[in-house]
Short mmCIF file of C-alpha atoms in Angstrom, two decimals:
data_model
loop_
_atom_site.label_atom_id
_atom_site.label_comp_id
_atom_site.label_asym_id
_atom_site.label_seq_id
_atom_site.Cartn_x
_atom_site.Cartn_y
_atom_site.Cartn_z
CA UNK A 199 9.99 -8.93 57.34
CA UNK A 200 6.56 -7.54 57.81
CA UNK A 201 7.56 -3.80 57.15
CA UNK A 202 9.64 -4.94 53.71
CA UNK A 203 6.59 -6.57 52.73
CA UNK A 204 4.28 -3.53 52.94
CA UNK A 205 7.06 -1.41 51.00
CA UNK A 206 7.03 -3.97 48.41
CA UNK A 207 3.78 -3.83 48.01
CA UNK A 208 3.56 -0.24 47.67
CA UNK A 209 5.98 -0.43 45.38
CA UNK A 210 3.76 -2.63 43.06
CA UNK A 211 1.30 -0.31 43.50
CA UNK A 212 2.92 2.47 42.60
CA UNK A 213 4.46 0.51 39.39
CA UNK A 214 0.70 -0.07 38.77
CA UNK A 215 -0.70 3.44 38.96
CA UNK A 216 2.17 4.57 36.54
CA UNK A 217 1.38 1.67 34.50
CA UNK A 218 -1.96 2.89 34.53
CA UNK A 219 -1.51 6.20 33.50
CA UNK A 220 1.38 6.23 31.08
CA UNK A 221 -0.73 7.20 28.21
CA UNK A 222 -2.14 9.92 29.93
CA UNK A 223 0.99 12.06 29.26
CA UNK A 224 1.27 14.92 26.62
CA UNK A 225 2.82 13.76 23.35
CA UNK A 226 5.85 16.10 22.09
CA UNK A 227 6.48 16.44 18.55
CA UNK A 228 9.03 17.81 16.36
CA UNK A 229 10.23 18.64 12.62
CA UNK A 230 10.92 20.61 10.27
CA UNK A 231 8.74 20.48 7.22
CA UNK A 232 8.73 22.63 3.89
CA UNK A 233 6.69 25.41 3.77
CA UNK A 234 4.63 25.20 0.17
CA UNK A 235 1.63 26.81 -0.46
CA UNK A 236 -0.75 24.60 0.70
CA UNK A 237 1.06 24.84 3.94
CA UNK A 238 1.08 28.37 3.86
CA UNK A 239 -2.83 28.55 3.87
CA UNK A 240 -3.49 25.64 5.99
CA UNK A 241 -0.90 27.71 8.79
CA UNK A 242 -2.50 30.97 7.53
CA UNK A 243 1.09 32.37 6.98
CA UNK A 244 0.64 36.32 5.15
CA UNK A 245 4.57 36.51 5.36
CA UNK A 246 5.65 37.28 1.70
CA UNK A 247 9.07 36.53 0.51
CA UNK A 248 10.83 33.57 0.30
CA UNK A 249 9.54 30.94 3.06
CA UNK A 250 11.80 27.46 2.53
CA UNK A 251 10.87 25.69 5.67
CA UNK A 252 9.07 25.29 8.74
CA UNK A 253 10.35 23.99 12.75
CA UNK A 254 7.71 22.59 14.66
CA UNK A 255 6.71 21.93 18.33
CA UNK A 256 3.50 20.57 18.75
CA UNK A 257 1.98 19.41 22.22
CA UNK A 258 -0.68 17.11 22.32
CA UNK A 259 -2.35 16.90 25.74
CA UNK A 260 -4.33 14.72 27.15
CA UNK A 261 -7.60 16.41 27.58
CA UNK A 262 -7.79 17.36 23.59
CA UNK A 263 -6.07 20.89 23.70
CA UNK A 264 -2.98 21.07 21.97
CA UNK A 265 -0.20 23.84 21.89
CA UNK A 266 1.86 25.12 18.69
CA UNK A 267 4.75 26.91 17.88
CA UNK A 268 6.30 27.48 14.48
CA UNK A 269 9.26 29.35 13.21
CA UNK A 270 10.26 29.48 9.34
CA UNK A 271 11.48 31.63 7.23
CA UNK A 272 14.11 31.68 4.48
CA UNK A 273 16.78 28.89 4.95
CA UNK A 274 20.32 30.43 5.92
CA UNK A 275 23.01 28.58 4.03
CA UNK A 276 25.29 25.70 5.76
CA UNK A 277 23.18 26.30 8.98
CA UNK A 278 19.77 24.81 10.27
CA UNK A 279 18.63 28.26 10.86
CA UNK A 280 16.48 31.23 8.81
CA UNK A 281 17.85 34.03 7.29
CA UNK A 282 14.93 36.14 9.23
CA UNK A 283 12.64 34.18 11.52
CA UNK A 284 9.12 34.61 11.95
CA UNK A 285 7.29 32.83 14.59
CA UNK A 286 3.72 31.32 15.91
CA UNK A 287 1.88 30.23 18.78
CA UNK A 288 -1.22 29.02 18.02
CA UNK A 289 -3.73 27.04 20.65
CA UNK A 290 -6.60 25.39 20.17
CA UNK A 291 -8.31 21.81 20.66
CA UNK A 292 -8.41 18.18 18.48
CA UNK A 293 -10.28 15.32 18.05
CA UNK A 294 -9.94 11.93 16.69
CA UNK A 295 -11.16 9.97 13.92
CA UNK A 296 -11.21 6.56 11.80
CA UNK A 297 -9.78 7.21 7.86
CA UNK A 298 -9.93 3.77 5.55
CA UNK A 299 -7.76 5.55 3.11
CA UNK A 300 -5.25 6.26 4.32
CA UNK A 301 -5.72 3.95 7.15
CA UNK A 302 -5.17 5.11 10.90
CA UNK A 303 -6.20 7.82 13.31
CA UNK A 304 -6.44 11.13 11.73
CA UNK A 305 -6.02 13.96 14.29
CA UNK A 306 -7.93 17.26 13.66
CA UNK A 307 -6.72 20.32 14.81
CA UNK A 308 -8.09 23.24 14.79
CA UNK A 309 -8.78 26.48 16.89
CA UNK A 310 -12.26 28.58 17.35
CA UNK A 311 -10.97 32.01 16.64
CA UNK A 312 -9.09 31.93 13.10
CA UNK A 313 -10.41 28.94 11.45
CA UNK A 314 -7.21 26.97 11.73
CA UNK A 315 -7.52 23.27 10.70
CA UNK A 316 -4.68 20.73 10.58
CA UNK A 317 -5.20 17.12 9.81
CA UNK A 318 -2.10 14.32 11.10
CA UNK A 319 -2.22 10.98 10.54
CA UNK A 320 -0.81 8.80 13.26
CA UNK A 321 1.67 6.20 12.20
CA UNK A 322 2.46 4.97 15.68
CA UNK A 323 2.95 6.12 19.01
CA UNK A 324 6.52 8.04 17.78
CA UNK A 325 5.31 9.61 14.28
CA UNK A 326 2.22 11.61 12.40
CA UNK A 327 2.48 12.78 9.31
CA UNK A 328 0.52 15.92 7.66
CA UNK A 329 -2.15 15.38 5.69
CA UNK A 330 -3.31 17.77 2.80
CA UNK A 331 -6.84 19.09 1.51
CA UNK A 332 -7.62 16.08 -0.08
CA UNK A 333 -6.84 14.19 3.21
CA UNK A 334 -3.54 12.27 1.71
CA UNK A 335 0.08 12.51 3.05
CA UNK A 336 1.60 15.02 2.11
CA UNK A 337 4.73 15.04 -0.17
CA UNK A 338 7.70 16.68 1.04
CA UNK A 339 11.20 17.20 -1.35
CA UNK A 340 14.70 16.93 -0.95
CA UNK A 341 15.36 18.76 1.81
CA UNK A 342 12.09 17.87 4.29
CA UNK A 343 9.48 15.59 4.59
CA UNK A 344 6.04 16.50 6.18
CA UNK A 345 6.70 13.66 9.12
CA UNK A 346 6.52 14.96 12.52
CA UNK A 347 8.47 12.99 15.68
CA UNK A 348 8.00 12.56 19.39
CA UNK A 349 10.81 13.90 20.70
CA UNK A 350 10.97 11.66 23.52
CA UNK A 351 10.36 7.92 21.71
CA UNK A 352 8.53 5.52 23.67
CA UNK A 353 9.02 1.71 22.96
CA UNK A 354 6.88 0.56 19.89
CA UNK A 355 3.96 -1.85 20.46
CA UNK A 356 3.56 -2.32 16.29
CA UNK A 357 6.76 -2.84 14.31
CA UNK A 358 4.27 -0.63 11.46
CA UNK A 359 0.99 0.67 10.91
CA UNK A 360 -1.24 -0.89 8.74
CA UNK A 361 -1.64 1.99 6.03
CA UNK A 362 -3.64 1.50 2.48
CA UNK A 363 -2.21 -1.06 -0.25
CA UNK A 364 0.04 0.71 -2.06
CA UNK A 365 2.06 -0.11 -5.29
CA UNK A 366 3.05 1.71 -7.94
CA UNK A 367 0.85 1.52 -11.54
CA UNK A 368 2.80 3.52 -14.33
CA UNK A 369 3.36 0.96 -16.49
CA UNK A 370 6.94 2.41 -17.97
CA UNK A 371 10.18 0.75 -16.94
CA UNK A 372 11.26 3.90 -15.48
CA UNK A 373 9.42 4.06 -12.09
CA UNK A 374 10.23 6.83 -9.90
CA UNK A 375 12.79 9.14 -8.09
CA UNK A 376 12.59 9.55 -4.29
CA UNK A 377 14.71 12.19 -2.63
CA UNK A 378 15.68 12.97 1.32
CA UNK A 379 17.77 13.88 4.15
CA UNK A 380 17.80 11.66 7.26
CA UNK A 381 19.36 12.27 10.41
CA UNK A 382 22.88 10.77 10.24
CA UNK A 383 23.75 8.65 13.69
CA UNK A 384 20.99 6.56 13.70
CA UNK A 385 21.09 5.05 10.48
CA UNK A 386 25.21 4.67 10.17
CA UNK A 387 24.57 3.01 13.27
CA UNK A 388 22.31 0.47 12.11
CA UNK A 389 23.52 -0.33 8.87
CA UNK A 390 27.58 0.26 9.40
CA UNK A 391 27.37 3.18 7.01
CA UNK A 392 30.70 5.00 6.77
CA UNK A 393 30.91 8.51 8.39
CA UNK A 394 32.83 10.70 10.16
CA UNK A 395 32.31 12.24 14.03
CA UNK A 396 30.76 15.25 12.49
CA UNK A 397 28.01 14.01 10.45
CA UNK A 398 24.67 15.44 11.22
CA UNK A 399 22.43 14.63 8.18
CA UNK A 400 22.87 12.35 4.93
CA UNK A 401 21.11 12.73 1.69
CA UNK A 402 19.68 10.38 -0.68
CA UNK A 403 18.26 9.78 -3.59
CA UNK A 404 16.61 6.47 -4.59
CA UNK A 405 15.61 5.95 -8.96
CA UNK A 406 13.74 2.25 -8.68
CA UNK A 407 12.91 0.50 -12.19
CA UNK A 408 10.73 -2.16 -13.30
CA UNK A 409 10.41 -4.00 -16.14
CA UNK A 410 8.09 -3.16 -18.95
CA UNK A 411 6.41 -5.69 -19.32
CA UNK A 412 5.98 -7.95 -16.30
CA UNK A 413 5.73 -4.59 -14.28
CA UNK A 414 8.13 -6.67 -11.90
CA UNK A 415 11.16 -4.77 -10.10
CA UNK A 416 13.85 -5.12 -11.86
CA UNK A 417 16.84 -2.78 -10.30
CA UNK A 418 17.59 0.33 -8.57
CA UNK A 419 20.14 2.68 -8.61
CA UNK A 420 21.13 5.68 -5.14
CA UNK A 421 23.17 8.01 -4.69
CA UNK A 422 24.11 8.80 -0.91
CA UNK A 423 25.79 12.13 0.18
CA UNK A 424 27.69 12.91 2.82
CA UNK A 425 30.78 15.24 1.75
CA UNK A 426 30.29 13.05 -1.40
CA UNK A 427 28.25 11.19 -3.29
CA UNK A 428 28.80 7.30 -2.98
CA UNK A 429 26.80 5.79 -6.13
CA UNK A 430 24.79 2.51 -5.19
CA UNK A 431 23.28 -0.21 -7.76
CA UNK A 432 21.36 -3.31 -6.55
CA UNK A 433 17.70 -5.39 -7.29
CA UNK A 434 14.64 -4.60 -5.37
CA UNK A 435 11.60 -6.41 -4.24
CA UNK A 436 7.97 -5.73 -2.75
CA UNK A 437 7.06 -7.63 0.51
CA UNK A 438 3.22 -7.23 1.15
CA UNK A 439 2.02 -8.00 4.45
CA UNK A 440 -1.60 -7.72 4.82
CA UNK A 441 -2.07 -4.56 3.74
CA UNK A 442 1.26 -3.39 4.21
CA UNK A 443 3.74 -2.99 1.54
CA UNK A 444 7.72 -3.05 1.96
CA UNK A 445 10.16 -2.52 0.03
CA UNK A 446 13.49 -4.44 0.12
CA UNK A 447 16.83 -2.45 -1.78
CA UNK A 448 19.74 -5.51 -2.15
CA UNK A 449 22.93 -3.72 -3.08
CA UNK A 450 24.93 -6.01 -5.74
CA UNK A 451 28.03 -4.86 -3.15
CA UNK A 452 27.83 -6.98 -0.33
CA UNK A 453 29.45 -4.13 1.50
CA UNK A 454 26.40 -2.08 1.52
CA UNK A 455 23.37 -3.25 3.86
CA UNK A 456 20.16 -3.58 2.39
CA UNK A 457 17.70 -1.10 3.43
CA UNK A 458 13.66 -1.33 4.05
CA UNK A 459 11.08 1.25 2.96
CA UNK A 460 7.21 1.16 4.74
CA UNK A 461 5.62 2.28 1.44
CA UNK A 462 3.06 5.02 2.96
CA UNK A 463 2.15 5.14 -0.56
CA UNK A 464 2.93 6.27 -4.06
CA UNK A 465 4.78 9.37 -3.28
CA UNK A 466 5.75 8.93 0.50
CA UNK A 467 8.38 6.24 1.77
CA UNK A 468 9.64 5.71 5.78
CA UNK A 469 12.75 4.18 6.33
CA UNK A 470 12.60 0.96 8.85
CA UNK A 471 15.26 -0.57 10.89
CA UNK A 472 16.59 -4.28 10.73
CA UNK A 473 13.43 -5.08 12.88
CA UNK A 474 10.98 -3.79 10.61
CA UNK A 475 10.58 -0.61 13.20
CA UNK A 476 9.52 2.85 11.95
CA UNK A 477 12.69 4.98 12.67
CA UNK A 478 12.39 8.38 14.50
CA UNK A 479 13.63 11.54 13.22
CA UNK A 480 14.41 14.49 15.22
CA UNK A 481 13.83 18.27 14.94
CA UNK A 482 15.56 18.73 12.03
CA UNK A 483 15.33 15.48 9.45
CA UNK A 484 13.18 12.91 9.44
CA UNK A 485 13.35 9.34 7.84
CA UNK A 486 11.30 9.69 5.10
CA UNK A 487 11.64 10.04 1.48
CA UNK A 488 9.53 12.04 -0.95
CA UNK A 489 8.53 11.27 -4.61
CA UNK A 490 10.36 13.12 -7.02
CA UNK A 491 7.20 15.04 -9.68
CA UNK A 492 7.92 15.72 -12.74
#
């Protein structure tokens, strides 16, 4: 009795010191991003020719250092690979800060030697997202977004972050266009969406309205593609929580599951789960959709 006493004591202790030091592990992430020019001189790419995206693998230790590689290149056709790859490692060290807009932990990277500097906002403990010049998220298009996951996902203490109020102001009835690919499991999985064995990736695109006068929303129409499109009307509403902003897409076909946006903010939506959780891409596609500019 005495001796499986002691061993399960030492086995609360050893719970405890891994308890203790779970969050002193290296964080993992993954994407692939476009490649526009802003990217192109924050990366210090010279490359010329045609550069569609960018696959990441960024390690974040825990004593501030952090490790980068990057391949991109020209997309190859019906693949997830380049037509010629290129390649970087680049090393260096980050620190930490407080933004108000947008709200969260901005992580700077940067590196002694070339003058590298990277800014990532963290979302939660599973996604960042790159930040441009002017310190705002950055805006991805139809093929990538700019969000960048752990590739190991631990459980989430926050269903969201709190980011900045966000709505959108135009007052015209026509609102906006959002476009993306999302990994495909996942999300047929959580909303019984209709696909085969084989599906890897499923695009969208989102138009939301509002009225013109009220500036209320009114109804949306999407269009979601995989081997064809499959047309989608409904209503939408804006859920504000604090300072957090959902949106909620009913489909008028009871067939369809309604789906849940975190509005990160004008130009920049993340798909959530039925529990209000952030959902986690992987190194291809993440859940995000980007504003459509004019």
């Amino acid at each position: 009795m005495r001796t499986l006493l002691l061993l399960l004591i030492g086995s609360l202790g050893l719970l405890n010191a891994q308890d203790s030091h779970k969050d002193d592990t290296a964080i993992e992430l993954q994407a692939s991003t476009p490649c526009d020019e802003a990217m192109k001189t924050m990366l210090q790419i010279k490359e010329s020719g045609v550069i569609d995206f960018i696959r990441w693998n960024l390690v974040l230790t825990p004593n501030n250092s952090f490790e980068l590689n990057i391949k991109y290149g020209e997309s190859k056709p019906n693949t997830m690979g380049f037509v010629i790859e290129y390649h970087q490692e680049i090393k260096g060290t980050f620190s930490t800060q407080k933004s108000s807009v947008p709200k969260g932990d901005i992580y700077q990277l940067s590196t002694g030697n070339s003058g590298l500097r990277l800014s990532l906002l963290k979302l939660n403990e599973n996604l960042f997202h790159l930040l441009g010049p002017d310190q705002q998220l950055m805006v991805g298009n139809g093929g990538w977004s700019y969000s960048l996951n752990r590739k190991n996902p631990t459980r989430q203490k926050a269903a969201f972050p709190t980011l900045a109020t966000a709505t959108l102001t135009k007052a015209t009835p026509y609102v906006a266009v959002f476009d993306g690919r999302t990994p495909c499991t996942e999300l047929a999985n959580e909303y019984a969406i209709p696909v085969s064995d084989e599906c890897i990736k499923l695009k969208w695109r989102f138009t939301l309205y509002r009225d013109s006068v009220t500036l209320k929303p009114t109804t949306y129409t999407a269009i979601r593609i995989f081997r064809r499109a499959q047309p989608i009307t409904g209503t939408w509403s804006i859920e504000q929580k604090g300072e957090t902003v959902i949106y909620h897409l009913n489909p008028d076909d009871k067939k369809d599951e309604a789906l849940q946006f975190l509005v990160g903010d004008d130009n920049v939506l993340f798909f959530l789960d039925k529990q209000q959780r952030m959902m986690v891409g992987d190194e291809n596609f993440s859940f995000a959709l980007n504003r459509k500019m004019k």
